[in-house]
């Protein structure tokens, strides 16, 4: 079966991973279950393996051993691209074009295909509305080379707006809220998760106790522990 349908859960079963050029395992015996619509946080110090785990979940690298299921279907080479198409990823460093805010949010969409209603919704959800209202040219403001005319927090929110614009079922946030104050972060997560349609998986080395997650995992000593139980 080539098409993946994500309506229930994501399961990792006894996943192990080592990079081909190294002899040590970065991940040993990773097990978890995430339900659709949940907001998940994965904690761990730098080098613990968070990005590696995320790359496996996003289907960018295959696990060395173990099984990865979406609903009841095992992810394999044939259906992996269907899985990848369901995912939006917000990296730590957002790559911004020296172009307008609108084109940066609709990233890669030709002008005639840009949906302004979707742009406005993405701006609202990512808490950029006030910032953009304060700009004389609004969404047509040029962001400068690598977003040099924006603050770190604004760049991150444009990255989040870009992910929202893509309309995917799952959003991976890789330290993607580190430059935001906790109120703004809470606000965005609330906006994203209130209808429980989008599944959010975020990784961070700095947890915020104000944020309520459905599950919190800690990645330590190559293993994953559910610390929200
Ligand atoms: P985190 O995201 O928690 O900071 P990473 O997943 O980036 O951790 O890295 C986990 C471990 O894997 C580290 O020891 C890192 O040096 C190693 N690592 C990461 N990428 C590679 C790679 N491409 N080849 C070999 N080792 C790697």
GROMACS .gro file of C-alpha atoms and ligand atoms in nm:
model
  256
    1UNK     CA    1   0.000   0.000   0.000
    2UNK     CA    2   0.154   0.326  -0.113
    3UNK     CA    3  -0.077   0.580   0.050
    4UNK     CA    4  -0.056   0.633   0.422
    5UNK     CA    5  -0.366   0.735   0.609
    6UNK     CA    6  -0.303   0.899   0.945
    7UNK     CA    7  -0.621   0.892   1.147
    8UNK     CA    8  -0.523   0.720   1.470
    9UNK     CA    9  -0.166   0.693   1.586
   10UNK     CA   10   0.207   0.684   1.526
   11UNK     CA   11   0.396   0.397   1.686
   12UNK     CA   12   0.768   0.340   1.723
   13UNK     CA   13   0.843  -0.018   1.823
   14UNK     CA   14   1.195  -0.108   1.944
   15UNK     CA   15   1.368   0.144   1.720
   16UNK     CA   16   1.747   0.147   1.722
   17UNK     CA   17   1.964   0.379   1.523
   18UNK     CA   18   2.333   0.433   1.457
   19UNK     CA   19   2.491   0.648   1.190
   20UNK     CA   20   2.664   0.435   0.923
   21UNK     CA   21   3.000   0.596   0.995
   22UNK     CA   22   2.992   0.540   1.370
   23UNK     CA   23   2.986   0.230   1.586
   24UNK     CA   24   2.781   0.365   1.874
   25UNK     CA   25   2.404   0.367   1.878
   26UNK     CA   26   2.247   0.712   1.912
   27UNK     CA   27   1.907   0.555   1.982
   28UNK     CA   28   1.850   0.223   2.158
   29UNK     CA   29   1.514   0.066   2.211
   30UNK     CA   30   1.286   0.360   2.138
   31UNK     CA   31   0.917   0.286   2.194
   32UNK     CA   32   0.625   0.519   2.189
   33UNK     CA   33   0.272   0.583   2.081
   34UNK     CA   34   0.138   0.922   1.980
   35UNK     CA   35  -0.228   0.979   1.904
   36UNK     CA   36  -0.347   1.201   1.624
   37UNK     CA   37  -0.413   1.555   1.743
   38UNK     CA   38  -0.179   1.539   2.040
   39UNK     CA   39   0.085   1.795   2.127
   40UNK     CA   40   0.406   1.615   2.213
   41UNK     CA   41   0.726   1.749   2.359
   42UNK     CA   42   1.059   1.566   2.334
   43UNK     CA   43   1.320   1.693   2.576
   44UNK     CA   44   1.688   1.621   2.593
   45UNK     CA   45   2.024   1.786   2.623
   46UNK     CA   46   2.226   1.879   2.319
   47UNK     CA   47   2.358   1.565   2.149
   48UNK     CA   48   2.099   1.338   2.314
   49UNK     CA   49   1.960   1.236   1.974
   50UNK     CA   50   1.650   1.453   1.943
   51UNK     CA   51   1.716   1.561   1.583
   52UNK     CA   52   1.801   1.203   1.487
   53UNK     CA   53   1.472   1.080   1.634
   54UNK     CA   54   1.287   1.355   1.452
   55UNK     CA   55   1.456   1.267   1.122
   56UNK     CA   56   1.340   0.907   1.167
   57UNK     CA   57   0.985   1.019   1.244
   58UNK     CA   58   0.985   1.248   0.942
   59UNK     CA   59   1.099   0.961   0.723
   60UNK     CA   60   1.431   1.124   0.633
   61UNK     CA   61   1.648   0.843   0.766
   62UNK     CA   62   1.553   0.477   0.809
   63UNK     CA   63   1.601   0.321   1.154
   64UNK     CA   64   1.880   0.064   1.180
   65UNK     CA   65   1.628  -0.176   1.333
   66UNK     CA   66   1.278  -0.171   1.476
   67UNK     CA   67   0.940  -0.083   1.334
   68UNK     CA   68   0.759   0.239   1.258
   69UNK     CA   69   0.382   0.229   1.215
   70UNK     CA   70   0.129   0.491   1.114
   71UNK     CA   71  -0.216   0.363   1.206
   72UNK     CA   72  -0.168  -0.007   1.132
   73UNK     CA   73   0.062   0.031   0.835
   74UNK     CA   74   0.435  -0.018   0.865
   75UNK     CA   75   0.639   0.260   0.707
   76UNK     CA   76   0.867   0.126   0.434
   77UNK     CA   77   1.044   0.250   0.121
   78UNK     CA   78   0.723   0.228  -0.081
   79UNK     CA   79   0.500   0.442   0.137
   80UNK     CA   80   0.757   0.674   0.294
   81UNK     CA   81   0.697   0.956   0.047
   82UNK     CA   82   0.324   0.948   0.122
   83UNK     CA   83   0.413   0.987   0.490
   84UNK     CA   84   0.655   1.274   0.421
   85UNK     CA   85   0.385   1.463   0.233
   86UNK     CA   86   0.177   1.483   0.551
   87UNK     CA   87   0.451   1.663   0.741
   88UNK     CA   88   0.556   2.025   0.780
   89UNK     CA   89   0.888   2.094   0.951
   90UNK     CA   90   0.995   2.414   1.122
   91UNK     CA   91   1.375   2.404   1.163
   92UNK     CA   92   1.581   2.596   1.417
   93UNK     CA   93   1.708   2.833   1.151
   94UNK     CA   94   1.441   2.951   0.911
   95UNK     CA   95   1.566   3.009   0.560
   96UNK     CA   96   1.414   3.341   0.457
   97UNK     CA   97   1.420   3.480   0.107
   98UNK     CA   98   1.497   3.848   0.057
   99UNK     CA   99   1.140   3.900  -0.050
  100UNK     CA  100   0.802   3.991   0.100
  101UNK     CA  101   0.654   3.840   0.414
  102UNK     CA  102   0.371   3.703   0.202
  103UNK     CA  103   0.603   3.521  -0.038
  104UNK     CA  104   0.808   3.391   0.253
  105UNK     CA  105   0.497   3.241   0.410
  106UNK     CA  106   0.369   3.093   0.083
  107UNK     CA  107   0.728   2.981   0.013
  108UNK     CA  108   0.761   2.831  -0.332
  109UNK     CA  109   0.401   2.900  -0.434
  110UNK     CA  110   0.378   3.106  -0.753
  111UNK     CA  111   0.210   3.444  -0.695
  112UNK     CA  112  -0.102   3.362  -0.892
  113UNK     CA  113  -0.161   3.059  -0.672
  114UNK     CA  114  -0.114   3.229  -0.335
  115UNK     CA  115  -0.430   3.202  -0.128
  116UNK     CA  116  -0.471   3.523   0.072
  117UNK     CA  117  -0.725   3.374   0.309
  118UNK     CA  118  -0.477   3.100   0.398
  119UNK     CA  119  -0.200   3.360   0.439
  120UNK     CA  120  -0.417   3.560   0.679
  121UNK     CA  121  -0.507   3.249   0.876
  122UNK     CA  122  -0.141   3.147   0.901
  123UNK     CA  123  -0.055   3.498   1.023
  124UNK     CA  124  -0.327   3.485   1.286
  125UNK     CA  125  -0.232   3.140   1.415
  126UNK     CA  126   0.138   3.226   1.431
  127UNK     CA  127   0.065   3.546   1.629
  128UNK     CA  128   0.213   3.774   1.364
  129UNK     CA  129  -0.096   3.989   1.314
  130UNK     CA  130   0.009   4.286   1.529
  131UNK     CA  131   0.363   4.287   1.396
  132UNK     CA  132   0.238   4.297   1.039
  133UNK     CA  133  -0.027   4.560   1.112
  134UNK     CA  134   0.249   4.785   1.238
  135UNK     CA  135   0.437   4.770   0.909
  136UNK     CA  136   0.344   5.034   0.650
  137UNK     CA  137   0.353   4.778   0.371
  138UNK     CA  138   0.203   4.496   0.577
  139UNK     CA  139   0.249   4.151   0.424
  140UNK     CA  140   0.422   4.312   0.128
  141UNK     CA  141   0.712   4.426   0.345
  142UNK     CA  142   1.051   4.298   0.227
  143UNK     CA  143   1.226   4.102   0.502
  144UNK     CA  144   1.586   4.173   0.396
  145UNK     CA  145   1.865   3.930   0.333
  146UNK     CA  146   1.811   3.627   0.559
  147UNK     CA  147   1.535   3.826   0.728
  148UNK     CA  148   1.777   4.091   0.857
  149UNK     CA  149   1.495   4.344   0.896
  150UNK     CA  150   1.309   4.116   1.135
  151UNK     CA  151   1.366   4.013   1.497
  152UNK     CA  152   1.460   3.653   1.582
  153UNK     CA  153   1.110   3.593   1.715
  154UNK     CA  154   0.947   3.733   1.401
  155UNK     CA  155   1.162   3.507   1.183
  156UNK     CA  156   1.057   3.205   1.387
  157UNK     CA  157   0.692   3.300   1.359
  158UNK     CA  158   0.725   3.336   0.981
  159UNK     CA  159   0.871   2.984   0.981
  160UNK     CA  160   0.568   2.863   1.176
  161UNK     CA  161   0.329   3.055   0.946
  162UNK     CA  162   0.500   2.886   0.649
  163UNK     CA  163   0.435   2.545   0.805
  164UNK     CA  164   0.071   2.636   0.873
  165UNK     CA  165   0.024   2.759   0.516
  166UNK     CA  166   0.122   2.413   0.391
  167UNK     CA  167  -0.188   2.270   0.555
  168UNK     CA  168  -0.028   1.948   0.677
  169UNK     CA  169  -0.150   1.699   0.934
  170UNK     CA  170   0.165   1.702   1.143
  171UNK     CA  171   0.400   1.984   1.232
  172UNK     CA  172   0.748   1.917   1.367
  173UNK     CA  173   0.897   2.207   1.559
  174UNK     CA  174   1.272   2.180   1.609
  175UNK     CA  175   1.364   2.433   1.878
  176UNK     CA  176   1.140   2.652   1.665
  177UNK     CA  177   1.006   2.869   1.945
  178UNK     CA  178   1.332   2.943   2.127
  179UNK     CA  179   1.325   3.317   2.049
  180UNK     CA  180   0.963   3.363   2.155
  181UNK     CA  181   0.844   3.474   2.495
  182UNK     CA  182   0.638   3.216   2.677
  183UNK     CA  183   0.306   3.400   2.627
  184UNK     CA  184   0.353   3.408   2.250
  185UNK     CA  185   0.458   3.044   2.243
  186UNK     CA  186   0.156   2.944   2.450
  187UNK     CA  187  -0.068   3.152   2.227
  188UNK     CA  188   0.060   2.988   1.907
  189UNK     CA  189   0.037   2.635   2.045
  190UNK     CA  190  -0.314   2.706   2.167
  191UNK     CA  191  -0.415   2.837   1.824
  192UNK     CA  192  -0.263   2.537   1.651
  193UNK     CA  193  -0.411   2.271   1.872
  194UNK     CA  194  -0.754   2.394   1.972
  195UNK     CA  195  -0.941   2.191   1.712
  196UNK     CA  196  -0.721   1.884   1.775
  197UNK     CA  197  -0.671   1.825   1.403
  198UNK     CA  198  -0.301   1.897   1.379
  199UNK     CA  199  -0.048   1.681   1.560
  200UNK     CA  200   0.244   1.876   1.699
  201UNK     CA  201   0.579   1.719   1.781
  202UNK     CA  202   0.825   1.964   1.924
  203UNK     CA  203   1.176   1.911   2.042
  204UNK     CA  204   1.349   2.138   2.285
  205UNK     CA  205   1.632   2.138   2.535
  206UNK     CA  206   1.450   2.397   2.740
  207UNK     CA  207   1.108   2.289   2.864
  208UNK     CA  208   0.846   2.543   2.968
  209UNK     CA  209   0.629   2.437   3.253
  210UNK     CA  210   0.357   2.682   3.149
  211UNK     CA  211   0.286   2.485   2.835
  212UNK     CA  212   0.052   2.191   2.863
  213UNK     CA  213   0.147   1.896   2.644
  214UNK     CA  214  -0.043   1.572   2.599
  215UNK     CA  215   0.281   1.380   2.647
  216UNK     CA  216   0.634   1.474   2.742
  217UNK     CA  217   0.922   1.243   2.657
  218UNK     CA  218   1.276   1.271   2.778
  219UNK     CA  219   1.557   1.140   2.562
  220UNK     CA  220   1.845   1.037   2.782
  221UNK     CA  221   2.112   0.766   2.767
  222UNK     CA  222   1.987   0.670   2.416
  223UNK     CA  223   1.640   0.586   2.552
  224UNK     CA  224   1.308   0.760   2.558
  225UNK     CA  225   1.103   0.787   2.875
  226UNK     CA  226   0.748   0.919   2.903
  227UNK     CA  227   0.787   1.163   3.191
  228UNK     CA  228   0.429   1.290   3.178
  229UNK     CA  229   0.286   0.972   3.330
  230LIG     P1  230   2.030   1.657   1.951
  230LIG     O1  231   1.934   1.693   1.843
  230LIG     O2  232   1.963   1.602   2.073
  230LIG     O3  233   2.123   1.768   1.985
  230LIG     P2  234   2.150   1.483   1.749
  230LIG     O4  235   2.042   1.390   1.707
  230LIG     O5  236   2.179   1.599   1.660
  230LIG     O6  237   2.120   1.535   1.899
  230LIG     O7  238   2.285   1.401   1.767
  230LIG     C1  239   2.292   1.281   1.843
  230LIG     C2  240   2.431   1.222   1.834
  230LIG     O8  241   2.452   1.175   1.700
  230LIG     C3  242   2.544   1.317   1.864
  230LIG     O9  243   2.642   1.249   1.935
  230LIG     C4  244   2.592   1.359   1.728
  230LIG    O10  245   2.727   1.392   1.731
  230LIG     C5  246   2.569   1.234   1.645
  230LIG     N1  247   2.543   1.264   1.502
  230LIG     C6  248   2.451   1.351   1.455
  230LIG     N2  249   2.451   1.350   1.319
  230LIG     C7  250   2.547   1.261   1.281
  230LIG     C8  251   2.596   1.214   1.154
  230LIG     N3  252   2.545   1.259   1.039
  230LIG     N4  253   2.695   1.121   1.154
  230LIG     C9  254   2.745   1.074   1.271
  230LIG     N5  255   2.704   1.113   1.392
  230LIG    C10  256   2.607   1.205   1.399
   0.00000   0.00000   0.00000
